[in-house]
């Protein structure tokens, strides 16, 4: 899932300092699961903001609404009647959701309530680890299901480098070396030949905004 | 001849090569480069010029390399993948060749986290293996990585690093084979302290026929102090310093530790001269350039061959 963490309070407070009526919109999917931007986090942020603004003698009126998914038009629609009553919006969705919201209400200032940190797995409650950078050319099939783009600190395609240290990455004793793990897993599966061949430079295709249309689908006429 | 560099000629002629290292200054001080270079004149076949070594910003490797060319020394221009994308890399490769640089060492580079700008964006557009192949393509096919024609190919002797001591050990010789597949001409190894492991690695390389396809220069760094040995053992990733090395330095008389370090380095060099599959030594006397003449003399590698 997409993982995010709440922005520092002072930063949020500063972004909305000029607005008196602000709608805080949570997202009920990824960011709710990772405890950053769901219904509960919206309520917590609102009460913190209310209190702080009261102390500043600059009271604020805050609305709260958490929708199923901010990256989906179908759910955003539920906000259409609400937003006109507010001067600005805080979105606690991931970067994708925040933008989709801002796009739907182009006349309203929209502010991010979270910092989006990546696509991660849930190791335990409150503990997430990044696993994919959406490079667009997945190599997991040859690397034993371990992503060198994300998990190797240098994103090497022909690792490991010379810094591997007792199975850890040169950057830290707490970060396992991706290529050491790749080696171990492939060795156990008898598939080391996968990484014996030189892997030529990647043709990065994430350098421009990407659009995906699944086969069998096309852009609707009016959106094209 | 692929490049016509002095290092290539020395190796081709079958001489035991001896190369040195020089770290560019943390500033625009040309005199510092010249002073360090002075110690190396006539004592080594080529001098590695490090590229933002340990991710600390320094005078650029190609610029310091040009100063060496002016001084009549042969530079070995290092390039790391951390700081440049493929456009900047190819541009610098052409610029270096245009200024008479004939050797190049292709490295991944230490992670930026270790340096003086730990929050920098690491580029790693291509990795060191891919860099080797790119330089080879430019040199031998006269083409950019993209396949477009070059207006004159850069003549470079292509080097890379190998660390026989980083794990998994069993993979290291295969990684060497991969670098050969990518097109490397010579290899400089990580500083060697664990001789048993190094002997084993070279034997594997010999058995796989790799040492017939690439020149291996064994990395030697004399220990200056017990503190340095301990630091390298515990703090430098991928470095293998056996306890015996530390004990031997500890056993040296007071004030004689550095002397013992040099003695150990000379003993190693003597062994490398006889070791099948080793074509020379790369001496990394970090911030100890003034000791190089003495070490070269005592290691019996002088005079350097004229080729
Ligand atoms: S290679 Fe890594 S970054 Fe690319 S798609 Fe696969 S998991 Fe994601
Ligand atoms: S030590 Fe391993 S994970 Fe770290 S940069 Fe090197 S190859 Fe990548």
Short mmCIF file of N, CA, C and O in Angstrom, two decimals, chain A residues 12-13 15-25 42 45-46 49-50 53 59-65 82-83 85-91 109-111:
data_model
loop_
_atom_site.label_atom_id
_atom_site.label_comp_id
_atom_site.label_asym_id
_atom_site.label_seq_id
_atom_site.Cartn_x
_atom_site.Cartn_y
_atom_site.Cartn_z
N UNK A 12 1.82 22.45 9.11
CA UNK A 12 0.41 22.49 8.69
C UNK A 12 -0.23 23.80 9.16
O UNK A 12 -0.91 24.48 8.41
N UNK A 13 0.05 24.12 10.41
CA UNK A 13 -0.55 25.32 10.99
C UNK A 13 -0.14 26.56 10.18
O UNK A 13 -0.95 27.44 9.90
N UNK A 15 0.77 26.68 7.01
CA UNK A 15 0.19 26.68 5.66
C UNK A 15 -1.21 27.28 5.64
O UNK A 15 -1.60 27.90 4.66
N UNK A 16 -1.96 27.04 6.72
CA UNK A 16 -3.36 27.48 6.69
C UNK A 16 -3.62 28.71 7.55
O UNK A 16 -4.76 29.05 7.85
N UNK A 17 -2.54 29.42 7.92
CA UNK A 17 -2.70 30.52 8.89
C UNK A 17 -3.63 31.64 8.42
O UNK A 17 -4.26 32.31 9.22
N UNK A 18 -3.75 31.82 7.10
CA UNK A 18 -4.58 32.91 6.58
C UNK A 18 -6.04 32.52 6.35
O UNK A 18 -6.82 33.32 5.85
N UNK A 19 -6.40 31.30 6.66
CA UNK A 19 -7.77 30.84 6.37
C UNK A 19 -8.57 30.62 7.66
O UNK A 19 -8.04 30.14 8.65
N UNK A 20 -9.87 30.98 7.56
CA UNK A 20 -10.73 30.90 8.75
C UNK A 20 -11.63 29.68 8.74
O UNK A 20 -12.12 29.23 9.76
N UNK A 21 -11.91 29.19 7.51
CA UNK A 21 -12.80 28.03 7.41
C UNK A 21 -12.12 26.99 6.53
O UNK A 21 -11.92 27.19 5.33
N UNK A 22 -11.73 25.91 7.14
CA UNK A 22 -10.94 24.91 6.41
C UNK A 22 -11.58 23.53 6.54
O UNK A 22 -11.96 23.12 7.64
N UNK A 23 -11.68 22.84 5.41
CA UNK A 23 -12.21 21.48 5.41
C UNK A 23 -11.04 20.48 5.41
O UNK A 23 -10.16 20.58 4.56
N UNK A 24 -11.04 19.58 6.36
CA UNK A 24 -9.98 18.57 6.42
C UNK A 24 -10.55 17.26 5.89
O UNK A 24 -11.49 16.71 6.45
N UNK A 25 -9.94 16.77 4.80
CA UNK A 25 -10.47 15.57 4.15
C UNK A 25 -9.53 14.38 4.35
O UNK A 25 -8.36 14.42 3.92
N UNK A 42 -7.77 12.63 11.10
CA UNK A 42 -8.40 13.90 10.75
C UNK A 42 -8.93 14.57 12.02
O UNK A 42 -8.69 15.76 12.27
N UNK A 45 -6.01 15.89 14.20
CA UNK A 45 -5.40 17.11 13.66
C UNK A 45 -6.32 18.30 13.87
O UNK A 45 -5.88 19.39 14.28
N UNK A 46 -7.61 18.10 13.62
CA UNK A 46 -8.54 19.20 13.78
C UNK A 46 -8.56 19.73 15.21
O UNK A 46 -8.57 20.94 15.43
N UNK A 49 -5.45 21.73 15.85
CA UNK A 49 -5.47 23.03 15.15
C UNK A 49 -6.42 24.00 15.85
O UNK A 49 -6.09 25.18 16.06
N UNK A 50 -7.58 23.49 16.22
CA UNK A 50 -8.57 24.35 16.88
C UNK A 50 -7.99 24.97 18.15
O UNK A 50 -8.08 26.17 18.38
N UNK A 53 -5.14 27.52 17.39
CA UNK A 53 -5.63 28.79 16.83
C UNK A 53 -6.37 29.61 17.89
O UNK A 53 -6.34 30.84 17.87
N UNK A 59 -9.27 32.25 15.90
CA UNK A 59 -10.03 31.00 15.84
C UNK A 59 -10.31 30.54 14.41
O UNK A 59 -10.37 31.34 13.48
N UNK A 60 -10.46 29.25 14.29
CA UNK A 60 -10.67 28.65 12.97
C UNK A 60 -11.88 27.71 13.05
O UNK A 60 -12.13 27.09 14.09
N UNK A 61 -12.59 27.65 11.95
CA UNK A 61 -13.71 26.71 11.87
C UNK A 61 -13.27 25.57 10.97
O UNK A 61 -12.87 25.80 9.81
N UNK A 62 -13.30 24.37 11.50
CA UNK A 62 -12.79 23.23 10.74
C UNK A 62 -13.90 22.22 10.46
O UNK A 62 -14.70 21.91 11.34
N UNK A 63 -13.90 21.72 9.22
CA UNK A 63 -14.83 20.65 8.88
C UNK A 63 -14.04 19.35 8.76
O UNK A 63 -12.82 19.37 8.55
N UNK A 64 -14.71 18.22 8.90
CA UNK A 64 -14.02 16.94 8.78
C UNK A 64 -14.84 16.00 7.91
O UNK A 64 -16.07 15.91 8.08
N UNK A 65 -14.16 15.34 6.97
CA UNK A 65 -14.87 14.37 6.14
C UNK A 65 -13.84 13.36 5.65
O UNK A 65 -12.80 13.74 5.12
N UNK A 82 -20.00 20.21 -0.17
CA UNK A 82 -19.38 20.74 1.05
C UNK A 82 -18.36 21.83 0.80
O UNK A 82 -18.30 22.81 1.56
N UNK A 83 -17.54 21.66 -0.21
CA UNK A 83 -16.35 22.53 -0.34
C UNK A 83 -16.69 24.00 -0.49
O UNK A 83 -15.92 24.86 -0.04
N UNK A 85 -18.49 25.81 1.13
CA UNK A 85 -18.60 26.49 2.41
C UNK A 85 -17.25 26.77 3.07
O UNK A 85 -17.19 27.29 4.19
N UNK A 86 -16.15 26.39 2.42
CA UNK A 86 -14.83 26.54 3.04
C UNK A 86 -13.89 27.40 2.18
O UNK A 86 -14.04 27.48 0.96
N UNK A 87 -12.90 28.06 2.86
CA UNK A 87 -11.92 28.89 2.13
C UNK A 87 -10.78 28.04 1.60
O UNK A 87 -10.09 28.42 0.66
N UNK A 88 -10.51 26.91 2.27
CA UNK A 88 -9.36 26.09 1.88
C UNK A 88 -9.60 24.64 2.33
O UNK A 88 -10.51 24.38 3.13
N UNK A 89 -8.76 23.74 1.80
CA UNK A 89 -8.91 22.31 2.12
C UNK A 89 -7.56 21.75 2.55
O UNK A 89 -6.53 22.05 1.95
N UNK A 90 -7.59 20.92 3.59
CA UNK A 90 -6.41 20.10 3.92
C UNK A 90 -6.76 18.70 3.45
O UNK A 90 -7.86 18.21 3.71
N UNK A 91 -5.84 18.06 2.75
CA UNK A 91 -6.08 16.67 2.38
C UNK A 91 -5.07 15.80 3.09
O UNK A 91 -3.86 16.07 3.09
N UNK A 109 -7.69 26.63 -2.55
CA UNK A 109 -6.34 26.22 -2.14
C UNK A 109 -6.41 24.88 -1.40
O UNK A 109 -7.24 24.71 -0.51
N UNK A 110 -5.55 23.94 -1.80
CA UNK A 110 -5.51 22.63 -1.16
C UNK A 110 -4.12 22.43 -0.55
O UNK A 110 -3.12 22.68 -1.20
N UNK A 111 -4.07 21.99 0.71
CA UNK A 111 -2.79 21.81 1.40
C UNK A 111 -2.60 20.37 1.85
O UNK A 111 -3.56 19.74 2.32
#
